[in-house]
Short mmCIF file of C-alpha atoms in Angstrom, two decimals:
data_model
loop_
_atom_site.label_atom_id
_atom_site.label_comp_id
_atom_site.label_asym_id
_atom_site.label_seq_id
_atom_site.Cartn_x
_atom_site.Cartn_y
_atom_site.Cartn_z
CA MET A 1 115.13 61.80 157.47
CA TRP A 2 117.43 58.83 157.03
CA GLU A 3 119.65 60.64 154.53
CA SER A 4 120.09 63.52 156.86
CA PHE A 5 121.00 61.22 159.72
CA TYR A 6 123.35 59.25 157.46
CA GLN A 7 124.98 62.47 156.40
CA GLN A 8 125.43 63.67 159.92
CA PHE A 9 126.62 60.31 161.12
CA ILE A 10 129.00 59.22 158.38
CA THR A 11 129.79 62.06 156.00
CA TYR A 12 130.28 64.70 158.66
CA ASP A 13 132.13 62.29 161.00
CA GLY A 14 129.29 62.21 163.51
CA TYR A 15 130.20 58.65 164.41
CA LYS A 16 133.50 59.83 165.84
CA LEU A 17 131.67 62.08 168.23
CA VAL A 18 129.31 59.26 169.13
CA LEU A 19 132.19 56.84 169.74
CA GLN A 20 133.85 59.48 171.87
CA GLY A 21 130.61 59.89 173.79
CA LEU A 22 130.19 56.14 174.18
CA GLN A 23 133.73 55.84 175.49
CA ASN A 24 133.19 58.64 178.00
CA THR A 25 129.86 57.25 179.14
CA LEU A 26 131.39 53.82 179.73
CA ILE A 27 134.43 55.29 181.50
CA ILE A 28 132.26 57.37 183.80
CA ALA A 29 129.90 54.48 184.57
CA LEU A 30 132.51 51.73 185.06
CA VAL A 31 135.32 53.67 186.75
CA GLY A 32 132.72 55.52 188.77
CA LEU A 33 131.25 52.26 189.97
CA VAL A 34 134.69 50.86 190.83
CA ILE A 35 135.42 53.96 192.91
CA GLY A 36 131.95 53.60 194.40
CA ILE A 37 132.54 49.97 195.33
CA VAL A 38 135.88 50.71 196.99
CA LEU A 39 134.50 53.73 198.85
CA GLY A 40 131.22 52.07 199.71
CA THR A 41 132.91 48.93 201.01
CA LEU A 42 135.17 51.04 203.17
CA VAL A 43 132.25 52.98 204.61
CA ALA A 44 130.25 49.78 205.13
CA VAL A 45 133.04 47.93 206.93
CA ILE A 46 133.71 50.89 209.17
CA HIS A 47 130.02 51.06 209.91
CA VAL A 48 129.91 47.37 210.81
CA ALA A 49 133.07 47.69 212.90
CA GLY A 50 131.55 50.72 214.61
CA THR A 51 129.42 48.49 216.78
CA ARG A 52 132.48 47.21 218.58
CA SER A 53 135.22 49.82 218.44
CA LYS A 54 135.04 53.42 219.59
CA VAL A 55 137.61 54.62 217.06
CA ALA A 56 135.64 53.04 214.25
CA ARG A 57 132.48 54.66 215.57
CA VAL A 58 133.93 58.12 214.95
CA PHE A 59 134.72 57.15 211.36
CA ALA A 60 131.28 55.61 211.07
CA VAL A 61 129.72 59.00 211.81
CA VAL A 62 131.86 60.55 209.07
CA GLY A 63 130.60 57.82 206.76
CA ASP A 64 127.02 58.56 207.75
CA VAL A 65 127.44 62.24 206.95
CA TYR A 66 128.92 61.35 203.58
CA THR A 67 126.11 58.95 202.76
CA THR A 68 123.48 61.47 203.79
CA LEU A 69 125.02 64.26 201.70
CA PHE A 70 125.40 62.25 198.53
CA ARG A 71 122.11 60.42 198.73
CA GLY A 72 120.29 63.56 199.75
CA THR A 73 121.18 65.74 196.78
CA PRO A 74 120.56 65.20 193.05
CA ILE A 75 123.50 64.05 190.98
CA VAL A 76 123.17 67.07 188.69
CA VAL A 77 123.52 69.39 191.66
CA GLN A 78 126.55 67.45 192.83
CA LEU A 79 128.14 67.76 189.40
CA LEU A 80 127.50 71.50 189.32
CA VAL A 81 128.72 72.06 192.87
CA PHE A 82 131.90 70.09 192.28
CA HIS A 83 132.50 71.79 188.95
CA PHE A 84 131.79 75.38 189.89
CA VAL A 85 132.50 75.40 193.63
CA ILE A 86 135.48 73.09 193.87
CA PHE A 87 137.20 72.30 190.60
CA LEU A 88 136.95 75.70 188.89
CA PRO A 89 137.92 78.02 191.77
CA LEU A 90 140.79 75.74 192.79
CA GLN A 91 141.87 75.70 189.15
CA LEU A 92 142.34 71.96 189.17
CA ASN A 93 142.65 71.26 185.50
CA ILE A 94 141.02 67.88 185.54
CA PRO A 95 139.64 66.73 182.19
CA GLY A 96 135.85 66.86 182.14
CA VAL A 97 135.48 63.09 181.99
CA TRP A 98 137.51 62.53 185.13
CA GLU A 99 135.66 65.29 186.89
CA SER A 100 132.48 63.35 186.20
CA VAL A 101 134.15 60.10 187.19
CA ILE A 102 135.02 61.56 190.60
CA VAL A 103 131.53 62.88 191.22
CA PHE A 104 129.81 59.73 190.00
CA GLY A 105 132.22 57.63 192.06
CA LEU A 106 131.45 59.61 195.21
CA ASN A 107 127.74 59.48 194.48
CA SER A 108 127.76 55.78 193.80
CA GLY A 109 129.87 55.10 196.91
CA ALA A 110 127.07 56.46 199.05
CA TYR A 111 124.60 53.97 197.59
CA VAL A 112 127.05 51.08 197.44
CA SER A 113 127.93 51.53 201.11
CA GLU A 114 124.38 50.61 202.05
CA ILE A 115 124.37 47.72 199.58
CA MET A 116 127.62 46.41 201.03
CA ARG A 117 126.44 46.86 204.59
CA GLY A 118 123.41 44.79 203.79
CA GLY A 119 125.67 42.21 202.16
CA ILE A 120 127.97 41.98 205.15
CA LEU A 121 125.03 41.69 207.52
CA SER A 122 123.52 38.98 205.34
CA VAL A 123 126.46 36.70 206.15
CA ASP A 124 125.74 34.73 209.30
CA ILE A 125 127.50 36.18 212.34
CA GLY A 126 128.69 32.66 213.10
CA GLN A 127 131.10 32.88 210.16
CA THR A 128 132.78 35.89 211.74
CA GLU A 129 132.81 34.25 215.14
CA ALA A 130 134.38 31.09 213.75
CA GLY A 131 137.11 33.14 212.09
CA ARG A 132 137.81 35.17 215.19
CA THR A 133 137.97 32.14 217.47
CA LEU A 134 140.64 30.64 215.22
CA GLY A 135 142.80 33.65 215.99
CA LEU A 136 142.22 35.57 212.76
CA SER A 137 141.99 39.33 213.06
CA PHE A 138 138.80 41.22 212.28
CA ALA A 139 140.30 42.45 209.01
CA THR A 140 141.40 38.99 207.91
CA THR A 141 138.05 37.50 208.82
CA MET A 142 136.31 40.16 206.78
CA LEU A 143 138.61 39.78 203.80
CA LYS A 144 138.82 36.00 203.58
CA ILE A 145 135.49 34.85 204.95
CA VAL A 146 132.79 37.51 205.05
CA PHE A 147 133.49 39.46 201.84
CA PRO A 148 133.56 36.51 199.46
CA GLN A 149 130.17 35.44 200.76
CA ALA A 150 128.75 38.95 200.95
CA ILE A 151 129.76 39.67 197.35
CA LYS A 152 127.62 36.79 196.12
CA ASN A 153 124.63 38.21 197.93
CA VAL A 154 125.06 41.74 196.61
CA ILE A 155 125.86 41.03 192.96
CA PRO A 156 122.23 41.47 191.82
CA THR A 157 121.91 44.76 193.70
CA LEU A 158 125.31 45.94 192.49
CA GLY A 159 124.11 45.15 188.98
CA ASN A 160 121.20 47.44 189.62
CA GLU A 161 123.60 50.13 190.70
CA LEU A 162 125.68 49.66 187.54
CA ILE A 163 122.59 50.10 185.39
CA ALA A 164 121.46 53.12 187.38
CA ILE A 165 124.84 54.83 187.19
CA THR A 166 125.08 54.12 183.45
CA LYS A 167 121.84 55.92 182.81
CA ASP A 168 122.69 58.69 185.27
CA THR A 169 125.78 59.53 183.23
CA SER A 170 123.44 61.17 180.72
CA VAL A 171 123.61 64.31 182.85
CA ALA A 172 127.40 64.54 182.64
CA GLY A 173 126.91 67.01 179.83
CA TYR A 174 125.95 69.61 182.43
CA VAL A 175 129.63 70.16 183.16
CA GLY A 176 130.79 69.90 179.59
CA THR A 177 131.60 66.24 179.34
CA THR A 178 130.95 64.80 175.90
CA ASP A 179 128.94 61.73 176.79
CA LEU A 180 126.53 59.78 174.63
CA THR A 181 123.68 62.18 175.22
CA VAL A 182 125.75 65.21 174.32
CA ALA A 183 127.08 63.47 171.20
CA PHE A 184 123.65 62.57 169.85
CA SER A 185 122.22 65.92 170.83
CA SER A 186 124.82 67.71 168.79
CA LEU A 187 123.99 65.46 165.83
CA ALA A 188 120.38 66.48 166.27
CA SER A 189 121.09 70.16 166.63
CA ASN A 190 123.32 70.31 163.60
CA ASP A 191 120.42 70.24 161.18
CA TYR A 192 117.42 70.16 163.51
CA LYS A 193 116.37 66.67 162.31
CA ILE A 194 115.92 65.52 165.86
CA ILE A 195 113.86 62.32 165.70
CA LEU A 196 116.40 59.70 164.65
CA PRO A 197 119.33 60.84 166.79
CA TYR A 198 117.22 60.68 169.94
CA ILE A 199 115.72 57.32 169.06
CA PHE A 200 119.19 55.95 168.45
CA LEU A 201 120.39 57.54 171.67
CA ALA A 202 117.71 55.65 173.58
CA LEU A 203 118.55 52.43 171.72
CA VAL A 204 122.26 52.71 172.52
CA TYR A 205 121.52 53.11 176.23
CA LEU A 206 119.12 50.20 176.05
CA VAL A 207 121.71 47.98 174.38
CA ILE A 208 124.39 48.92 176.90
CA VAL A 209 122.06 48.10 179.77
CA ILE A 210 121.04 44.78 178.21
CA ILE A 211 124.69 43.81 177.75
CA PHE A 212 125.43 44.72 181.37
CA THR A 213 122.44 42.70 182.53
CA VAL A 214 123.67 39.62 180.71
CA ILE A 215 127.21 40.04 182.06
CA ILE A 216 125.94 40.44 185.61
CA ARG A 217 123.85 37.31 185.29
CA LEU A 218 126.84 35.33 184.03
CA VAL A 219 129.04 36.61 186.84
CA GLU A 220 126.40 35.73 189.40
CA ARG A 221 125.92 32.24 188.04
CA ARG A 222 129.64 31.70 188.05
CA LEU A 223 130.00 32.81 191.66
CA ARG A 224 127.15 30.61 192.79
CA LYS A 225 128.54 27.57 191.06
CA SER A 226 131.39 27.16 193.53
CA GLU A 227 128.92 26.50 196.30
CA ARG A 228 127.24 23.57 194.67
CA ARG A 229 130.25 21.43 193.92
CA MET B 1 141.63 45.74 200.03
CA LYS B 2 141.68 49.25 201.34
CA GLY B 3 138.98 48.65 203.88
CA ALA B 4 141.04 46.03 205.61
CA GLU B 5 144.02 48.29 206.11
CA THR B 6 142.00 51.00 207.69
CA LEU B 7 140.35 48.50 209.92
CA SER B 8 143.50 46.86 211.03
CA ALA B 9 144.62 50.35 211.96
CA ALA B 10 141.43 50.79 213.90
CA GLU B 11 141.95 47.44 215.50
CA GLN B 12 145.48 48.34 216.44
CA ALA B 13 144.23 51.54 217.95
CA ARG B 14 141.76 49.45 219.90
CA THR B 15 144.50 47.32 221.36
CA LYS B 16 146.59 50.32 222.18
CA VAL B 17 144.06 52.12 224.35
CA GLN B 18 145.74 52.63 227.68
CA LYS B 19 142.71 53.17 229.84
CA PRO B 20 141.36 49.95 231.30
CA LYS B 21 138.17 49.04 229.54
CA PHE B 22 136.28 48.25 232.69
CA ALA B 23 136.40 51.27 234.89
CA LYS B 24 134.18 49.45 237.34
CA THR B 25 136.72 46.69 237.85
CA GLU B 26 138.95 49.11 239.69
CA LYS B 27 136.63 48.53 242.62
CA THR B 28 137.39 44.84 242.62
CA PRO B 29 141.17 44.61 242.69
CA VAL B 30 142.80 41.85 240.71
CA GLU B 31 143.24 38.84 242.89
CA PRO B 32 146.38 36.76 242.42
CA VAL B 33 146.10 34.52 239.39
CA ASP B 34 146.55 30.82 239.97
CA PRO B 35 149.64 29.91 237.91
CA ASP B 36 148.45 26.31 237.54
CA ALA B 37 145.08 27.19 236.07
CA LEU B 38 144.70 27.18 232.30
CA ILE B 39 141.64 29.40 232.40
CA GLU B 40 140.63 31.48 235.34
CA VAL B 41 137.71 33.83 235.61
CA GLN B 42 137.33 36.31 238.42
CA HIS B 43 134.04 37.99 239.28
CA LEU B 44 132.82 37.54 235.74
CA THR B 45 129.63 39.50 235.16
CA LYS B 46 127.69 39.95 231.96
CA ARG B 47 124.71 42.22 231.67
CA TYR B 48 122.50 43.07 228.72
CA GLY B 49 120.90 46.27 229.91
CA ASP B 50 119.12 45.31 233.09
CA LEU B 51 119.26 41.61 232.39
CA VAL B 52 122.02 39.94 234.38
CA VAL B 53 123.16 36.89 232.43
CA LEU B 54 126.27 36.10 234.43
CA ASP B 55 126.40 37.13 238.05
CA ASP B 56 129.85 37.47 239.60
CA ILE B 57 131.27 34.08 238.66
CA SER B 58 134.74 33.00 239.72
CA GLU B 59 136.01 29.70 238.46
CA LYS B 60 139.18 27.93 237.35
CA VAL B 61 139.87 25.29 234.74
CA TYR B 62 143.04 23.27 235.19
CA PRO B 63 144.97 21.52 232.41
CA GLY B 64 143.56 18.11 231.60
CA GLU B 65 140.17 18.83 233.09
CA LYS B 66 136.99 18.08 231.19
CA VAL B 67 134.40 20.45 232.47
CA ALA B 68 130.80 19.92 231.47
CA ILE B 69 128.37 22.79 231.94
CA ILE B 70 124.73 21.83 232.27
CA GLY B 71 121.65 23.75 233.22
CA PRO B 72 118.36 25.18 232.01
CA SER B 73 118.30 27.42 228.94
CA GLY B 74 118.75 31.05 229.77
CA GLY B 75 120.95 30.07 232.67
CA GLY B 76 124.03 31.66 231.14
CA LYS B 77 125.87 28.50 230.01
CA SER B 78 126.66 29.63 226.49
CA THR B 79 127.40 33.19 227.52
CA PHE B 80 129.83 31.89 230.13
CA LEU B 81 131.59 29.77 227.52
CA ARG B 82 131.73 32.64 225.04
CA CYS B 83 133.22 34.86 227.73
CA LEU B 84 136.09 32.42 228.18
CA ASN B 85 137.57 33.51 224.85
CA VAL B 86 135.96 36.95 225.10
CA LEU B 87 133.81 36.36 222.06
CA GLU B 88 131.37 38.04 224.39
CA ASP B 89 132.88 41.04 226.18
CA PRO B 90 132.37 40.68 229.93
CA THR B 91 130.62 43.64 231.51
CA ASP B 92 132.76 43.23 234.57
CA GLY B 93 135.45 40.94 235.88
CA TYR B 94 138.47 39.25 234.41
CA VAL B 95 139.23 36.26 232.26
CA PHE B 96 142.75 34.84 232.36
CA PHE B 97 144.16 32.33 229.92
CA GLU B 98 147.56 30.99 230.92
CA GLY B 99 147.93 34.04 233.13
CA ASN B 100 147.15 36.52 230.35
CA ASN B 101 144.31 38.88 231.08
CA LEU B 102 142.07 38.57 228.05
CA CYS B 103 140.04 41.62 229.05
CA ASP B 104 143.15 43.76 228.87
CA LEU B 105 143.16 45.51 225.52
CA LYS B 106 146.95 45.47 225.50
CA VAL B 107 146.91 41.69 225.26
CA ASP B 108 146.75 40.53 221.66
CA ILE B 109 143.52 38.58 221.78
CA ASN B 110 144.14 36.94 218.40
CA LEU B 111 147.37 35.44 219.68
CA GLN B 112 145.55 33.97 222.69
CA ARG B 113 142.59 32.68 220.73
CA ARG B 114 144.86 30.57 218.55
CA ARG B 115 145.33 28.34 221.55
CA MET B 116 141.63 28.15 222.40
CA GLY B 117 139.65 26.05 219.98
CA MET B 118 135.94 26.64 219.79
CA VAL B 119 133.20 24.50 218.33
CA PHE B 120 129.76 25.98 217.73
CA GLN B 121 126.28 24.59 217.78
CA GLN B 122 125.77 25.66 214.16
CA PHE B 123 129.19 24.31 213.01
CA ASN B 124 130.03 27.61 211.27
CA LEU B 125 132.20 26.07 208.59
CA PHE B 126 133.23 28.71 206.06
CA ASN B 127 130.73 28.29 203.25
CA ASN B 128 132.96 29.88 200.64
CA MET B 129 135.76 27.33 201.01
CA ASN B 130 136.13 23.63 200.58
CA VAL B 131 136.82 21.41 203.56
CA LEU B 132 140.59 21.46 203.18
CA ASP B 133 140.71 25.26 202.93
CA ASN B 134 138.42 25.49 205.93
CA ILE B 135 140.95 23.59 207.98
CA THR B 136 144.14 25.15 206.61
CA LEU B 137 143.04 28.79 206.38
CA ALA B 138 143.91 29.76 209.93
CA PRO B 139 147.09 27.66 210.33
CA ILE B 140 148.55 29.01 207.10
CA HIS B 141 147.51 32.55 207.83
CA VAL B 142 148.87 32.75 211.35
CA ALA B 143 152.10 30.97 210.37
CA MET B 144 152.69 33.46 207.58
CA GLN B 145 151.83 36.29 209.93
CA ASP B 146 154.43 35.07 212.43
CA ILE B 147 157.01 34.73 209.68
CA ARG B 148 156.31 38.24 208.43
CA ARG B 149 156.65 39.59 211.94
CA ALA B 150 159.88 37.68 212.50
CA ARG B 151 161.30 39.03 209.24
CA PHE B 152 160.26 42.51 210.28
CA ARG B 153 162.08 42.09 213.57
CA GLN B 154 165.17 40.79 211.82
CA VAL B 155 165.28 43.88 209.67
CA PHE B 156 164.49 46.49 212.28
CA HIS B 157 166.06 45.13 215.45
CA LYS B 158 169.27 43.79 214.06
CA LYS B 159 171.54 44.44 216.99
CA GLY B 160 171.13 45.89 220.45
CA ASP B 161 167.49 45.98 221.43
CA SER B 162 167.68 42.23 221.86
CA GLU B 163 165.20 42.29 224.70
CA LYS B 164 162.25 42.35 222.37
CA GLN B 165 163.76 39.68 220.18
CA ASN B 166 164.20 37.33 223.10
CA THR B 167 160.65 37.64 224.28
CA ALA B 168 159.27 37.06 220.80
CA PRO B 169 158.51 33.45 219.93
CA GLU B 170 161.11 31.70 217.86
CA VAL B 171 159.82 31.39 214.33
CA GLU B 172 161.34 29.30 211.64
CA ILE B 173 161.40 31.25 208.39
CA ARG B 174 159.79 29.14 205.68
CA SER B 175 158.34 29.84 202.30
CA LYS B 176 154.60 30.08 201.86
CA LYS B 177 154.71 26.88 199.84
CA GLN B 178 156.31 24.97 202.70
CA VAL B 179 153.85 26.37 205.19
CA LYS B 180 150.98 25.44 202.92
CA GLU B 181 152.22 21.92 202.33
CA GLU B 182 152.72 21.34 206.04
CA ALA B 183 149.27 22.68 206.87
CA GLU B 184 147.67 20.57 204.18
CA ALA B 185 149.50 17.45 205.28
CA ARG B 186 148.33 18.02 208.82
CA ALA B 187 144.79 18.71 207.65
CA MET B 188 144.73 15.50 205.61
CA GLN B 189 146.05 13.59 208.57
CA LEU B 190 143.27 14.99 210.74
CA LEU B 191 140.69 14.30 208.05
CA SER B 192 141.79 10.70 207.71
CA ARG B 193 141.50 10.36 211.42
CA ILE B 194 137.79 11.18 211.24
CA GLY B 195 137.45 9.15 208.05
CA LEU B 196 136.61 12.10 205.82
CA ALA B 197 139.81 12.35 203.78
CA ASP B 198 137.79 11.83 200.59
CA LYS B 199 135.78 14.98 201.38
CA ALA B 200 138.77 17.31 201.37
CA LYS B 201 137.76 19.07 198.17
CA VAL B 202 134.01 19.32 198.64
CA TYR B 203 132.11 22.31 199.97
CA PRO B 204 130.48 22.20 203.40
CA SER B 205 126.97 22.59 201.98
CA THR B 206 127.15 19.07 200.56
CA LEU B 207 127.95 17.43 203.90
CA SER B 208 125.71 16.08 206.64
CA GLY B 209 125.48 17.82 209.99
CA GLY B 210 127.56 15.20 211.71
CA GLN B 211 130.29 15.43 209.09
CA ARG B 212 130.27 19.20 209.29
CA GLN B 213 130.57 19.22 213.04
CA ARG B 214 133.43 16.73 213.01
CA ILE B 215 135.22 18.88 210.44
CA ALA B 216 134.60 21.93 212.61
CA ILE B 217 136.23 20.09 215.51
CA VAL B 218 139.17 19.11 213.33
CA ARG B 219 139.46 22.69 212.10
CA ALA B 220 139.88 23.84 215.68
CA LEU B 221 142.36 21.03 216.35
CA ALA B 222 144.53 22.10 213.41
CA MET B 223 145.59 25.12 215.48
CA ASN B 224 146.90 22.79 218.21
CA PRO B 225 144.80 24.40 220.91
CA LYS B 226 145.46 23.96 224.60
CA VAL B 227 141.79 23.96 225.42
CA MET B 228 138.66 23.21 223.43
CA LEU B 229 135.43 25.03 224.09
CA PHE B 230 132.31 23.24 222.90
CA ASP B 231 129.10 25.24 222.69
CA GLU B 232 126.33 22.63 222.54
CA PRO B 233 128.13 20.71 219.79
CA THR B 234 125.31 18.22 219.21
CA SER B 235 122.19 20.36 219.72
CA ALA B 236 121.72 21.12 216.02
CA LEU B 237 122.28 17.56 214.85
CA ASP B 238 119.87 14.85 213.82
CA PRO B 239 119.67 12.24 216.57
CA GLU B 240 121.44 9.63 214.47
CA MET B 241 124.47 11.89 214.03
CA VAL B 242 124.93 12.82 217.65
CA GLY B 243 126.85 9.61 218.32
CA GLU B 244 129.66 10.17 215.83
CA VAL B 245 130.35 13.68 217.11
CA LEU B 246 130.28 12.65 220.75
CA ALA B 247 132.60 9.75 219.96
CA LEU B 248 135.14 12.15 218.48
CA ILE B 249 134.91 14.48 221.47
CA LYS B 250 135.35 11.54 223.80
CA GLU B 251 138.40 10.44 221.87
CA LEU B 252 139.91 13.89 222.35
CA ALA B 253 139.08 13.78 226.02
CA ASP B 254 140.79 10.43 226.37
CA GLU B 255 143.89 11.89 224.75
CA GLY B 256 144.05 14.41 227.56
CA MET B 257 142.69 17.53 225.81
CA THR B 258 141.43 20.10 228.26
CA MET B 259 137.86 20.94 227.42
CA VAL B 260 134.86 22.90 228.52
CA ILE B 261 131.60 21.57 227.12
CA VAL B 262 128.20 23.13 227.29
CA THR B 263 125.86 20.24 226.68
CA HIS B 264 122.40 18.84 227.07
CA GLU B 265 123.68 15.27 226.72
CA MET B 266 123.59 14.24 230.35
CA GLY B 267 124.84 10.74 229.66
CA PHE B 268 127.84 12.15 227.84
CA ALA B 269 128.57 14.65 230.60
CA ARG B 270 128.42 11.87 233.12
CA GLU B 271 130.76 9.65 231.16
CA VAL B 272 133.39 12.13 229.95
CA ALA B 273 133.45 15.04 232.40
CA THR B 274 135.80 15.19 235.34
CA ARG B 275 133.74 18.00 236.77
CA VAL B 276 130.21 19.17 236.15
CA LEU B 277 129.01 22.73 236.65
CA PHE B 278 125.31 23.34 237.02
CA MET B 279 124.47 26.87 235.98
CA ALA B 280 121.19 28.56 236.71
CA GLY B 281 120.20 32.20 237.03
CA GLY B 282 123.65 33.41 235.99
CA LYS B 283 125.43 31.60 238.78
CA ILE B 284 127.14 28.26 239.21
CA ALA B 285 124.54 26.79 241.49
CA GLU B 286 126.35 23.55 242.15
CA GLN B 287 129.45 21.79 240.96
CA GLY B 288 131.32 18.58 241.57
CA PRO B 289 132.33 15.29 240.03
CA PRO B 290 129.63 13.79 237.81
CA ALA B 291 128.84 11.02 240.27
CA GLN B 292 127.97 13.56 242.90
CA ILE B 293 126.07 15.92 240.62
CA PHE B 294 123.96 13.20 239.05
CA GLY B 295 123.94 10.81 242.00
CA ALA B 296 123.48 13.04 244.98
CA PRO B 297 122.42 16.53 243.89
CA GLN B 298 122.14 18.99 246.77
CA ASN B 299 120.75 22.08 245.08
CA GLU B 300 117.00 22.24 244.80
CA ARG B 301 117.05 23.64 241.26
CA LEU B 302 119.55 21.03 240.15
CA ARG B 303 117.28 18.27 241.46
CA GLU B 304 114.33 19.81 239.68
CA PHE B 305 116.40 20.17 236.47
CA LEU B 306 117.63 16.58 236.61
CA SER B 307 114.18 15.22 237.25
CA LYS B 308 113.06 16.87 234.04
CA VAL B 309 115.90 15.83 231.76
CA LEU B 310 116.85 12.38 233.03
#
């Protein structure tokens, strides 16, 4: 069993495939989350602003539709729809990884928007009022006062989202992206010795998630520190 | 961030809307605005659904006046104060500050609010910044904003079109560093005045209520406001800290700052105010100099109120 795995992994250059898969998985998860955070924050702010401005309210409805669509359908379905209904017919020659990045980013944005909205609402309204009465615009107040405080409150939940998206990337193979799962699966299918590759696959995901968890905890502690000085 | 840009666009769109926001106000034509009044409200009404919080109030505040607003809770005191800088949108009526209609969406409300300091019951210091940044954030930001706008005008209205240039405020072009240094110097000066210069670098969460409130007052002062609005500035304080905050407010009053104070400190109102408004049921039930309000109250509800609190 071990020899076979060793052979597949080292002798037949399986590790290159795995490294490729690891790289793709991390790209999809991290870039996807960054896109998700930007998108989600945008949707959340518009939603919050929608209570006071009619123009923003129109955009808020658009945001609601977006959130509903992407939270209401499975990620695999979204990948397939984007791949076969949008990217292929339009002949957009986007590399498979970036196709997945886009879909995962859009998907994550829908979840992050709710996280961010909660974060913004968790900051006392008095902070906004104080900013506005000093003559700062709504945007400036958000950017300089509300966001920095909201971010601290949402870091644990965002960490959750990072972990969730990392594991979700295992379905990127549906549209031909070589991610970790695809890489290990092909190792397994080369000689049908399937046990070790899949155990290692699980272990790699586990290690990635543990590393992320530690990083998130450090970031959170660091952000909180500034308050105690 | 991207969100901010979109929002500022939305905000701009908000200020550009041509249609008057209060269609109902067309029924009550704008009465002439008193040029001497610093703040003037006309037929101010605020409703939450069926609940009438402010009922057709018209009032003026002149420069140098210290107006104390007293009354039972739920009487509309705070809402009235928050309508003065349209933190609360009036349902009906007008608010004028130096002749500018604050309910008009064409008026840049942020520009007007710079000159109206506000102090809250809950202090509302920015928790994510140290004391110095709390005080300098707005002065630095608005100064840089003015400079950017002035630069923009210089580039795009070089000659001709001087009309717009003349109406725009004269802004001295300075570097961000200069602006920052000036703001910090001013902030330190204000902090020394309240004896908290050594707290410049600490975060608000480490300060006592009294210290926080005094810093909140100083933060408002850093914008050189023409009027200060106090929304129950001592109601959230421990009794032993009320004195230091009131002393600072009194000092400001003695320097001639125009102020409107919602307060439950009757002794303070009596001592500092030039005029006392008694608000109940969304109306100004009685008003006059403190001696008259506290000494010879006419209104039945005012007498009842005073008998309970004095």
